[in-house]
Amino acid sequence: MSYVLIIGAKSDIAKELARVYAKNGYNLYLAARNSDSLNDLVNDIKIRSNVDVQIKEFDIVKFETHQNFYDSLETKPLGVIVTAGYMAEQKECEKEWNKTLNTINVNYLGIISILNIVSNDMEKNKNGFIIGVSSVAGDRGRKANYIYGSSKAAFSAYLSGLRNRLYESKVQVLTVKPGFVNTKMTKDLDLPAKLTIEPEDIALDIYNAQQKGKDILYTKGIWRLIMLIIKHIPEFIFKKMSI
Amino acid sequence: MSLNSWGMYPLIKNKKIMFQKKEDLKNKLQESNIYIPFGNGRSYGDSALNKNIIYCKPYNYLLNFDESTGLLHCQAGIMLSEIIEIFVPKGWFLKITPGTKLITIGGAIASDVHGKNHHIEGCFSECVEEFSLMLANGEIKKCSKTNNAELFKATCGGMGLTGIILDAKISLKKINSQYIEQITIKTKNLKETFDAFEKYSNKPYSVAWIDCLAKDNEIGKCLLMVGDFENDGNLNFKSKKKLNIPFNFPSFALNKLSVKAFNWLYYRKAPNGVSKQKVDIDSFFYPLDAINNWNRIYGKAGFTQYQFILPKKTSFEGLTEILKEISNSGKGSFLAVLKLYGKENDNYLSFPIEGYSLALDFKIEKGLFELLDKLDQIVLKYNGKIYLTKDVRVSKETFEKGYPNIEKFRNLRKEYGMDKKFQSLQSLRVGI
Ligand SMILES: Cc1cc2nc3c(=O)[nH]c(=O)nc-3n(C[C@H](O)[C@H](O)[C@H](O)COP(=O)(O)OP(=O)(O)OC[C@H]3O[C@@H](n4cnc5c(N)ncnc54)[C@H](O)[C@@H]3O)c2cc1C
């Protein structure tokens, strides 16, 4: 059975995605930094499903290692899912260049570096899927988190171009734009319950959208509408707003 | 983000603590806040609610499974629904399960839940070989019936007030089918209902749906459903798709719509006398889970479940009196669940005693709590007690009379400093 490679496998969404894909018979490569801490997840999946699960040490900001990393995968993955992401406080990013740089490196440059490699291979094979977990925050820059938001905007634009390029090769590119997800990352935020989704539900949403061959997934769906409205507020009004 | 329990009442703001590693949790406990663990919020009332809650559901890895004995070691946040989905195809099922599978192992232990087989198998604690518990100071104790037995007896049924259950070893039961052979017995009154329960008491699973709107000599008429697993080797289990109730129903909808629908569904449809059906796990054990968010049919104000148990000796008389009172009041609960229970265990705050228990849903509305206070008096008169995991309003006095081990529980909490660290709205109300 085919392999799915999950990049950034330590996130809450990745954990649930790994379970969903394993449940549906896919073998897994779980890639992350300090990957030892993934042992519990591997054990969990092996009790749940009879699939092969392998842990791979991978650092998304060590661009120069990416080719070797990909070459070292014995069976090339049918699907690649990127859930890696870094979110620092906007105010901190404004003051500390390191945090801004890390945001751009993790959320954009690092992902592009590995996906360039992956997509060349998939294009050649005329088969496969790529899922990028971006964010609604990339749909419009807001003062509350535009450093993070702009890195996600760049990522979303990359995915849209990639989808365009790979269309002929029948490689699916799915852009996922989550709104609020109930994860470690958001635990201190006061999230409105109706707009918030649990990691296990988002994972199922993503799996279903991928299986159906979708291009863009807002999850929860209500965010498509919210972002449609936010995108259409004229700039001369938007700049005065605090949202 | 705020979390609420199943009854959607009360609504309170809370801050939730999530943890992935024990050390993170330990650090949180060192802070001066007061906490209460929260599983999946399927308790109806305020037992899992406070300003700071420890959200245990994401702590949900399977740690080990022994295929030869059926012993499962898992973290406490895992849901029964997942366990069923993973292990039924392998030929294993939960030994004890409540009427919903959407609860966590931690919640199952903390409420010492019971199922349709209590008269034979007892409470959830019977299938718990061991669990680890994080105490108020962050120390972790392994507890079983023989090791730290006091903590075991206090924690099973202890409503999260003894600490955080981290992981547990539970034994599963071997099955050879995903189907249950169900026998449905339609009765005309409470006397017939009791007789039927006794007659079928050797069947492993039994439960009765009572029509609470029935009056006079029809009081206590029911559909009794009993059953056991088939043996056809079909383990091809898949959870069903669920219906969804997307918004809170306006409050008038309850009476007009659902009372009639349910009565029609559950009484008209069933043939008179005794009939046999082959049903699947979801329909037999978890009929209510088929509809997501069904709690919303009660409207924005929320609802509560009133569940009490009476000793066998006083059950008939007590139930007759209570059912009369309810049917006279004309209040919401059209559908109630009646069950026969076996021997009680010696956990300090476990609910079941040998006898009959009735559970009814009520929409929160004016006059309701007065009615329930009245019912409390009848329950006490017949030496009964109230189930904490469903409760949101019981008084300290009523609670204490039903739970003779309460002092032991209080002392243990003091001894371990739990009383200063773990509190729920409920524990504050009833003084535990
Ligand atoms: C439709 C329906 C049917 C039901 N049928 C039955 C039934 O037949 N029999 C029955 O007994 N019950 C029944 N219940 C009640 C339900 O089984 C219990 O309330 C159960 O405890 C809910 O578990 P939860 O994981 O949702 O926990 P919550 O509701 O979140 O919490 C319940 C209690 O467990 C504590 N708790 C949760 N996790 C932990 C942990 N890790 N460590 C320590 N304490 C913890 C909380 O503090 C709280 O006191 C039913 C509920 C519903 C909604």
XYZ file of C-alpha atoms and ligand atoms in Angstrom:
728
model
C 0.000 0.000 0.000
C 1.119 3.581 -0.614
C 2.988 5.842 1.759
C 1.965 9.251 2.991
C 4.676 11.595 4.225
C 3.641 14.007 6.947
C 5.965 16.935 7.453
C 5.694 18.598 10.818
C 4.336 15.427 12.356
C 4.386 16.678 15.920
C 1.459 19.043 15.516
C -1.976 18.165 16.856
C -3.441 18.171 13.354
C -0.668 15.885 12.110
C -1.356 13.375 14.862
C -4.983 13.077 13.791
C -4.117 13.041 10.093
C -1.703 10.195 10.720
C -4.482 8.251 12.425
C -6.979 8.884 9.639
C -4.621 7.887 6.841
C -3.453 4.808 8.743
C -7.040 3.818 9.389
C -7.640 3.950 5.661
C -4.726 1.679 4.953
C -1.911 4.089 4.095
C 1.618 3.518 5.397
C 3.249 6.517 6.993
C 6.468 8.478 7.153
C 6.299 10.869 10.078
C 8.858 13.615 9.695
C 9.781 16.167 12.331
C 12.604 17.668 14.327
C 13.499 15.809 17.545
C 11.441 12.996 16.172
C 11.960 10.722 19.181
C 8.936 12.203 20.802
C 6.858 10.619 18.028
C 7.392 7.153 19.487
C 4.108 7.248 21.379
C 2.193 8.150 18.244
C 3.839 5.344 16.262
C 2.962 2.876 18.977
C -0.616 4.159 19.049
C -1.029 3.793 15.310
C 0.428 0.303 15.284
C -2.123 -0.850 17.844
C -4.906 0.743 15.803
C -3.985 -0.270 12.277
C -1.809 -2.806 10.483
C 0.274 -0.323 8.535
C 3.969 0.482 8.397
C 4.879 3.657 10.259
C 8.373 5.118 10.145
C 9.789 8.096 11.975
C 12.106 10.398 10.001
C 14.266 13.117 11.447
C 13.691 16.246 9.399
C 14.364 19.923 9.922
C 12.361 22.171 7.659
C 14.770 25.099 7.924
C 17.835 23.037 6.983
C 17.145 23.473 3.298
C 20.393 21.866 2.217
C 19.356 18.518 3.754
C 16.054 18.226 1.945
C 17.220 16.497 -1.219
C 19.053 13.834 0.754
C 16.095 13.391 2.988
C 13.797 12.776 0.066
C 16.282 10.498 -1.679
C 16.571 8.403 1.453
C 12.892 7.456 1.450
C 12.824 3.887 0.278
C 9.394 3.982 -1.282
C 8.527 7.423 -2.535
C 5.313 8.710 -0.967
C 2.088 8.883 -2.917
C 0.996 11.789 -0.803
C 2.821 14.544 1.037
C 1.123 16.577 3.728
C 2.716 19.675 5.182
C 1.452 20.656 8.575
C 4.644 22.321 9.744
C 4.058 25.841 10.936
C 5.380 28.451 13.298
C 3.308 31.150 14.936
C 4.909 33.783 17.123
C 3.198 36.800 18.602
C 2.936 39.624 16.106
C 4.369 42.127 18.575
C 7.380 39.911 19.191
C 7.938 39.518 15.463
C 7.944 43.273 15.094
C 10.677 43.619 17.689
C 12.745 40.498 17.169
C 13.960 39.873 13.660
C 14.770 36.286 14.572
C 11.137 35.476 15.156
C 10.097 37.096 11.901
C 12.800 35.228 10.057
C 11.804 31.951 11.632
C 8.186 32.556 10.637
C 9.189 33.058 7.027
C 11.679 30.208 7.057
C 9.317 27.648 8.507
C 6.026 28.719 6.950
C 7.365 29.530 3.513
C 10.993 28.942 2.493
C 11.385 25.563 4.163
C 8.141 24.245 2.796
C 8.898 25.433 -0.721
C 12.318 23.841 -0.517
C 10.933 20.379 0.198
C 7.850 20.693 -2.007
C 9.935 21.679 -5.022
C 11.696 18.363 -4.704
C 8.512 16.416 -4.094
C 6.598 17.990 -6.927
C 9.274 17.303 -9.535
C 9.086 13.657 -8.655
C 5.298 13.534 -8.705
C 5.173 15.398 -11.990
C 7.440 12.778 -13.493
C 5.295 9.928 -12.163
C 2.075 11.680 -13.082
C 0.630 10.581 -9.803
C 0.267 11.768 -6.246
C -1.152 14.417 -3.994
C 0.183 17.329 -1.995
C -1.693 18.853 0.885
C -0.582 22.152 2.325
C -2.064 23.309 5.585
C -2.050 27.075 5.206
C -4.363 29.427 7.085
C -7.232 31.862 6.692
C -4.773 34.354 8.140
C -3.148 34.423 4.686
C -6.289 35.694 2.996
C -5.805 39.255 4.150
C -3.130 40.945 6.209
C -4.390 42.207 9.532
C -2.451 44.202 12.064
C -2.975 41.479 14.645
C -0.815 38.908 12.822
C 0.385 40.050 9.428
C 3.873 38.584 9.718
C 2.437 35.130 10.211
C -0.395 35.963 7.804
C 1.902 37.096 5.013
C 4.002 33.938 5.272
C 0.811 31.914 4.906
C -0.308 34.135 2.020
C 2.919 33.328 0.236
C 2.436 29.645 0.931
C -1.139 29.735 -0.376
C -0.015 31.523 -3.539
C 2.714 28.931 -4.044
C 0.198 26.103 -3.714
C -2.147 27.725 -6.175
C 0.629 28.053 -8.739
C 1.753 24.509 -8.095
C -1.780 23.222 -8.614
C -1.903 25.057 -11.881
C 1.412 23.555 -12.975
C 0.631 19.992 -11.878
C -2.894 19.900 -13.247
C -1.761 18.260 -16.457
C 0.241 15.642 -14.612
C -2.850 14.690 -12.604
C -1.156 15.498 -9.338
C -3.628 16.894 -6.835
C -2.703 19.943 -4.792
C -5.019 20.696 -1.914
C -4.802 23.971 -0.009
C -6.263 23.760 3.458
C -7.261 26.952 5.206
C -8.171 26.254 8.777
C -9.794 28.894 10.916
C -9.473 28.377 14.637
C -8.365 24.916 15.599
C -8.450 23.735 19.147
C -4.754 22.942 19.575
C -1.788 23.577 21.816
C -1.058 26.611 19.664
C -4.352 28.263 20.517
C -4.905 27.067 24.023
C -4.552 30.468 25.592
C -6.760 32.255 23.097
C -10.383 32.809 23.870
C -11.796 31.124 20.792
C -15.467 31.366 19.845
C -16.792 27.812 20.016
C -18.875 28.053 16.854
C -15.851 28.916 14.703
C -13.488 26.440 16.287
C -12.808 22.944 15.083
C -11.228 19.983 16.850
C -8.065 18.458 15.359
C -9.772 15.121 14.750
C -12.576 16.782 12.816
C -10.244 18.851 10.688
C -8.208 15.734 9.895
C -11.322 13.964 8.670
C -12.304 17.031 6.623
C -8.892 17.070 4.995
C -8.931 13.363 4.268
C -12.372 13.552 2.667
C -11.465 16.629 0.612
C -8.294 14.946 -0.615
C -10.117 11.756 -1.550
C -12.690 13.783 -3.475
C -9.972 15.627 -5.381
C -10.775 19.099 -4.025
C -8.536 22.135 -4.549
C -9.240 24.398 -1.593
C -10.730 23.513 1.747
C -11.881 25.991 4.368
C -12.449 24.264 7.650
C -14.837 24.923 9.311
C -16.709 25.794 6.130
C -18.137 28.959 7.652
C -14.670 30.510 7.253
C -15.070 30.606 3.485
C -17.909 33.043 3.996
C -16.138 35.043 6.694
C -13.017 35.430 4.593
C -15.074 36.308 1.533
C -16.499 39.215 3.475
C -13.170 40.231 4.986
C -11.456 40.136 1.594
C -14.060 42.433 0.125
C -13.947 45.188 2.675
C -12.463 48.167 0.786
C -8.934 48.991 1.866
C -9.786 52.570 2.912
C -12.202 51.159 5.472
C -10.176 48.066 6.329
C -7.125 50.058 7.369
C -9.127 51.752 10.098
C -10.495 48.531 11.490
C -9.344 46.338 14.336
C -10.277 42.801 13.463
C -12.613 28.743 25.053
C -15.591 27.825 27.156
C -16.755 24.277 27.472
C -20.106 23.095 28.737
C -21.607 19.857 29.757
C -24.250 17.999 27.860
C -27.193 19.735 29.514
C -25.886 23.147 28.299
C -26.732 24.446 31.757
C -25.106 26.258 33.472
C -23.095 28.254 30.953
C -19.893 29.437 32.528
C -16.685 30.859 31.132
C -13.711 28.651 31.656
C -10.088 28.494 30.754
C -8.891 25.169 29.588
C -5.559 23.604 30.225
C -4.283 21.125 27.666
C -1.305 18.906 28.192
C 0.589 16.411 26.154
C 3.139 15.283 28.672
C 2.762 14.440 32.330
C 5.456 16.966 33.191
C 3.459 19.777 31.585
C 0.464 18.843 33.670
C 2.531 18.601 36.807
C 3.829 22.122 36.219
C 0.303 23.405 35.756
C -0.778 21.857 39.042
C 2.026 23.704 40.823
C 0.310 26.972 39.955
C -2.075 28.290 42.549
C -5.239 27.736 40.505
C -8.037 25.347 41.355
C -8.907 22.823 38.668
C -11.350 20.133 37.665
C -10.691 17.520 34.981
C -12.939 17.561 31.918
C -13.384 14.627 29.534
C -15.890 14.988 26.732
C -18.537 16.886 28.678
C -21.130 14.131 28.407
C -22.025 14.455 32.038
C -25.226 16.456 32.059
C -24.562 18.832 34.880
C -21.787 20.765 36.576
C -19.472 18.005 37.774
C -16.825 18.787 35.157
C -17.221 22.553 35.278
C -15.228 25.276 36.955
C -13.256 28.376 35.973
C -10.157 26.328 35.158
C -10.608 22.955 33.589
C -8.055 20.367 32.615
C -9.079 19.175 29.190
C -8.100 15.516 29.084
C -9.543 14.445 25.732
C -6.424 15.194 23.655
C -4.377 12.967 25.974
C -5.434 9.873 24.104
C -2.740 7.460 22.991
C -3.225 3.716 23.000
C -0.264 2.350 24.920
C -0.578 -1.412 24.652
C -2.978 -4.175 23.768
C -2.583 -7.791 24.741
C -4.360 -9.863 22.100
C -4.369 -12.966 24.242
C -6.085 -11.457 27.286
C -7.884 -8.425 25.859
C -6.161 -6.092 28.291
C -5.950 -2.579 26.847
C -3.618 0.050 28.239
C -4.554 3.548 27.092
C -4.385 7.181 28.069
C -7.494 8.492 29.769
C -8.641 10.925 27.081
C -9.460 8.255 24.546
C -13.132 7.884 23.728
C -15.107 4.693 24.021
C -16.232 5.219 20.426
C -12.657 4.889 19.231
C -12.030 1.798 21.281
C -15.129 0.214 19.796
C -14.202 1.139 16.270
C -10.702 -0.256 16.631
C -11.411 -3.395 18.620
C -14.806 -4.713 17.517
C -13.322 -5.840 14.177
C -10.688 -7.685 16.212
C -13.422 -9.391 18.237
C -13.403 -7.327 21.422
C -15.977 -5.084 23.037
C -16.199 -3.042 26.227
C -17.183 -5.079 29.248
C -19.213 -2.181 30.557
C -20.566 0.721 28.550
C -23.048 3.501 29.281
C -25.774 4.603 26.869
C -23.379 6.816 24.929
C -20.009 5.919 23.456
C -18.967 9.554 23.198
C -17.211 9.634 26.551
C -13.610 9.285 27.629
C -12.064 6.521 29.700
C -11.309 9.135 32.363
C -14.967 10.152 32.472
C -16.053 6.516 32.609
C -13.873 5.861 35.650
C -14.641 9.154 37.394
C -18.385 8.488 37.173
C -17.950 4.728 37.664
C -20.479 4.422 34.856
C -22.823 1.494 34.445
C -24.549 -0.025 31.482
C -27.385 -2.298 30.545
C -25.593 -5.190 32.219
C -25.121 -3.757 35.686
C -27.271 -6.493 37.237
C -24.647 -8.999 36.083
C -21.326 -7.198 35.544
C -21.478 -4.177 37.855
C -19.883 -0.768 37.257
C -17.031 0.319 35.008
C -14.510 -0.111 37.824
C -15.001 -3.884 37.482
C -13.094 -3.847 34.199
C -10.376 -1.489 35.419
C -7.263 -3.450 36.330
C -5.241 -0.382 37.208
C -4.959 3.327 36.530
C -2.425 6.009 37.250
C -3.606 9.084 39.037
C -1.865 12.429 39.271
C -2.409 13.872 42.718
C -2.642 17.513 43.704
C 1.123 17.781 44.191
C 1.901 16.254 40.821
C 2.888 12.883 42.231
C 1.638 9.903 40.233
C 0.133 6.861 41.991
C -0.734 3.565 40.417
C -4.059 2.410 41.823
C -5.890 -0.892 41.686
C -8.140 -2.944 43.917
C -5.069 -4.138 45.790
C -2.581 -1.300 45.345
C -3.495 2.096 46.838
C -6.951 0.630 47.229
C -8.253 3.689 49.080
C -7.410 5.934 46.160
C -8.944 3.403 43.795
C -12.215 3.328 45.724
C -12.325 7.108 45.975
C -11.464 7.781 42.335
C -13.922 5.339 40.751
C -17.059 7.419 41.045
C -15.085 10.297 42.575
C -16.135 12.828 39.914
C -12.621 14.060 39.197
C -12.179 15.266 42.752
C -9.208 13.065 43.626
C -6.881 14.071 40.803
C -6.291 13.475 37.123
C -6.573 9.931 35.810
C -3.731 9.704 33.303
C -3.954 6.228 31.867
C -5.730 2.981 32.616
C -5.587 -0.724 31.953
C -9.035 -2.024 31.143
C -10.061 -5.520 30.182
C -12.198 -5.957 27.105
C -14.670 -8.732 26.491
C -14.494 -11.263 23.664
C -17.338 -11.138 21.158
C -18.021 -13.084 18.007
C -20.525 -10.812 16.314
C -21.336 -7.189 15.815
C -25.000 -8.050 16.237
C -27.214 -8.462 19.243
C -30.240 -10.653 19.477
C -32.765 -8.331 21.045
C -36.056 -9.325 22.607
C -38.602 -6.564 23.100
C -41.346 -6.974 25.648
C -44.227 -4.532 25.649
C -45.910 -4.147 29.011
C -49.112 -2.459 30.180
C -48.148 -1.175 33.619
C -45.438 -1.067 36.240
C -46.344 -4.419 37.730
C -45.922 -6.112 34.357
C -42.702 -4.192 33.828
C -41.208 -5.430 37.089
C -42.284 -8.987 36.374
C -40.673 -8.824 32.961
C -37.389 -7.519 34.399
C -37.298 -10.397 36.867
C -38.228 -12.963 34.277
C -35.402 -11.913 31.965
C -32.833 -11.085 34.634
C -30.515 -13.847 33.408
C -30.087 -12.010 30.092
C -26.843 -10.013 30.115
C -28.321 -6.750 28.845
C -31.613 -5.133 29.737
C -33.201 -1.698 29.781
C -36.736 -0.317 29.645
C -38.170 2.798 28.059
C -41.039 4.051 30.172
C -43.842 6.230 28.910
C -44.001 9.051 31.448
C -47.163 10.542 30.093
C -49.147 7.419 30.940
C -51.711 7.859 33.685
C -53.668 5.843 36.238
C -53.485 2.113 35.716
C -51.176 2.528 32.743
C -48.435 4.094 34.861
C -45.125 2.348 34.283
C -46.015 0.809 30.921
C -42.865 0.222 28.950
C -40.860 -1.396 26.236
C -38.327 -3.665 27.887
C -35.409 -4.546 25.696
C -33.126 -7.423 26.625
C -30.404 -9.024 24.606
C -27.123 -10.778 24.109
C -24.467 -10.864 21.417
C -25.080 -13.151 18.457
C -22.448 -15.711 17.511
C -22.323 -15.424 13.733
C -18.679 -14.396 13.309
C -19.638 -11.127 11.608
C -17.341 -8.447 13.021
C -17.500 -6.134 10.070
C -18.219 -3.084 12.218
C -18.406 0.457 10.892
C -19.775 3.415 12.803
C -22.841 4.874 11.190
C -23.115 8.340 9.765
C -24.844 10.700 12.117
C -27.655 13.118 11.728
C -26.948 16.578 12.969
C -29.085 19.086 14.820
C -27.485 22.298 13.627
C -29.065 24.797 15.998
C -30.969 25.086 19.242
C -34.611 24.285 18.760
C -37.068 26.924 19.836
C -38.336 25.830 23.200
C -41.902 25.094 22.142
C -40.681 22.451 19.694
C -40.037 19.938 22.401
C -43.570 19.229 23.461
C -45.325 19.487 20.156
C -42.865 17.641 18.061
C -40.831 15.199 19.919
C -43.248 13.830 22.486
C -45.533 12.557 19.808
C -42.697 11.363 17.626
C -41.087 9.376 20.371
C -44.255 7.830 21.620
C -45.097 6.840 18.134
C -41.655 5.470 17.461
C -41.224 3.528 20.605
C -44.688 2.293 21.408
C -46.867 2.152 18.336
C -44.161 0.543 16.293
C -43.374 -2.242 18.682
C -45.619 -5.257 18.364
C -47.616 -6.272 21.420
C -46.238 -8.916 23.729
C -42.803 -10.320 22.988
C -40.883 -9.878 19.737
C -37.374 -10.617 18.478
C -34.987 -8.487 16.423
C -31.401 -8.647 15.238
C -29.827 -5.222 15.839
C -26.326 -3.798 15.595
C -24.131 -2.446 18.365
C -24.946 1.204 17.687
C -28.710 0.729 17.702
C -28.720 -1.488 20.755
C -26.277 0.311 23.004
C -26.211 3.879 21.702
C -29.533 4.834 20.100
C -29.143 8.473 21.132
C -25.703 8.850 19.591
C -27.281 8.507 16.145
C -28.157 12.193 16.277
C -25.343 14.664 16.863
C -26.122 17.471 19.291
C -29.538 16.131 20.137
C -29.255 18.116 23.349
C -30.200 21.116 21.242
C -33.783 19.979 20.882
C -34.345 21.270 24.398
C -33.610 24.822 23.348
C -31.147 27.414 24.523
C -31.982 27.227 28.203
C -30.653 23.679 28.333
C -31.910 20.650 30.180
C -31.020 18.276 32.922
C -31.403 14.626 33.615
C -32.921 13.476 36.852
C -31.645 10.027 37.725
C -32.310 8.317 41.004
C -32.118 4.792 42.306
C -34.242 3.028 44.915
C -33.486 -0.156 46.829
C -35.320 -3.187 45.514
C -37.605 -3.376 48.531
C -39.050 0.104 48.081
C -38.779 0.371 44.300
C -42.315 -0.483 43.321
C -44.023 1.811 45.742
C -41.505 4.623 45.257
C -41.611 4.522 41.477
C -45.378 4.510 41.422
C -45.442 7.620 43.578
C -42.800 9.429 41.553
C -44.270 8.554 38.168
C -47.635 9.839 39.390
C -46.077 13.090 40.526
C -44.363 13.562 37.160
C -47.343 12.725 35.049
C -49.480 15.108 37.139
C -46.943 17.912 36.758
C -47.169 17.607 32.971
C -43.496 18.517 32.680
C -41.310 17.630 29.739
C -39.892 14.214 30.247
C -41.870 11.994 27.952
C -39.263 9.352 27.808
C -37.542 7.756 30.721
C -35.153 4.922 31.183
C -35.768 2.289 33.829
C -33.140 -0.249 34.787
C -32.641 -3.093 37.169
C -29.365 -3.003 39.116
C -27.284 -5.656 40.797
C -25.165 -5.494 43.936
C -23.498 -2.238 44.925
C -19.704 -2.013 45.106
C -17.637 -0.410 47.842
C -16.392 2.622 45.944
C -17.091 5.671 48.099
C -19.325 7.647 45.749
C -20.472 5.044 43.261
C -24.136 5.414 42.393
C -25.674 1.966 41.897
C -27.299 -0.045 44.663
C -29.346 -3.184 44.187
C -32.713 -1.997 42.961
C -34.302 0.064 40.209
C -33.192 3.356 38.748
C -35.140 5.801 36.638
C -33.619 8.550 34.481
C -35.659 11.339 32.922
C -34.788 14.424 30.914
C -36.283 17.790 31.795
C -36.013 21.051 29.963
C -34.742 23.800 32.260
C -37.741 26.039 32.867
C -39.580 27.833 35.571
C -40.932 25.570 38.253
C -38.709 22.657 37.319
C -36.353 22.776 40.270
C -39.312 22.959 42.650
C -40.688 19.804 41.100
C -37.322 18.076 41.360
C -37.003 19.108 45.000
C -40.338 17.438 45.576
C -39.135 14.300 43.823
C -35.998 14.370 45.996
C -38.175 14.100 49.065
C -39.892 11.011 47.707
C -36.524 9.504 46.748
C -35.246 10.038 50.294
C -38.447 8.694 51.813
C -37.771 5.412 50.010
C -34.031 5.410 50.892
C -32.847 6.259 47.418
C -30.118 8.483 46.000
C -29.289 10.785 43.063
C -26.660 10.168 40.348
C -24.008 12.899 40.511
C -22.898 12.732 36.892
C -26.365 13.761 35.739
C -27.037 16.268 38.471
C -26.902 20.051 38.425
C -29.084 21.108 41.355
C -29.275 18.598 44.179
C -28.943 20.001 47.697
C -26.171 19.128 50.102
C -28.633 17.455 52.488
C -30.242 15.249 49.858
C -26.867 14.299 48.458
C -25.377 13.387 51.832
C -28.269 11.164 52.834
C -27.775 9.076 49.718
C -24.018 8.635 50.106
C -23.101 7.247 53.526
C -19.363 7.102 52.691
C -19.112 10.811 52.122
C -17.099 11.464 55.280
C -14.467 8.930 54.263
C -14.244 10.660 50.925
C -13.918 14.095 52.492
C -11.203 12.918 54.861
C -9.199 11.361 52.079
C -9.428 14.567 50.074
C -8.095 16.536 53.012
C -5.336 14.066 53.684
C -3.970 14.419 50.138
C -4.648 18.145 49.782
C -7.131 17.403 47.009
C -9.815 19.609 48.523
C -7.694 22.699 47.890
C -6.763 21.777 44.302
C -9.731 20.013 42.694
C -13.187 21.509 42.866
C -16.183 21.609 40.552
C -19.300 23.724 40.707
C -21.001 20.584 41.905
C -18.482 19.788 44.635
C -18.852 23.317 45.974
C -22.638 23.042 45.948
C -22.881 19.722 47.732
C -19.863 20.296 49.921
C -17.390 17.624 48.839
C -26.831 10.116 25.960
C -26.152 9.802 27.261
C -26.359 8.571 27.829
C -25.723 8.248 29.027
N -25.940 7.010 29.558
C -25.330 6.677 30.719
C -25.508 5.384 31.287
O -26.221 4.544 30.734
N -24.858 5.086 32.432
C -24.043 5.985 33.058
O -23.453 5.640 34.077
N -23.852 7.221 32.542
C -24.470 7.581 31.392
N -24.259 8.824 30.858
C -23.349 9.754 31.556
C -21.899 9.634 31.089
O -21.544 8.307 30.859
C -20.990 10.178 32.189
O -21.362 11.466 32.518
C -19.501 10.188 31.816
O -18.769 10.423 32.993
C -19.147 11.276 30.819
O -17.792 11.176 30.484
P -16.990 12.359 29.801
O -15.714 11.783 29.287
O -17.840 13.092 28.857
O -16.617 13.241 31.060
P -17.112 14.685 31.530
O -18.574 14.802 31.385
O -16.265 15.710 30.890
O -16.745 14.567 33.067
C -17.492 13.737 33.947
C -16.732 13.594 35.265
O -15.515 12.900 35.048
C -14.411 13.655 35.533
N -13.274 13.355 34.654
C -13.236 13.388 33.300
N -12.019 13.022 32.859
C -11.250 12.735 33.952
C -9.899 12.323 34.149
N -9.062 12.100 33.140
N -9.473 12.146 35.426
C -10.292 12.360 36.484
N -11.579 12.759 36.339
C -12.054 12.950 35.091
C -14.884 15.095 35.496
O -14.208 15.881 36.437
C -16.357 14.935 35.860
O -16.533 14.874 37.249
C -24.872 9.182 29.664
C -24.664 10.432 29.074
C -25.292 10.754 27.873
C -25.036 12.105 27.250
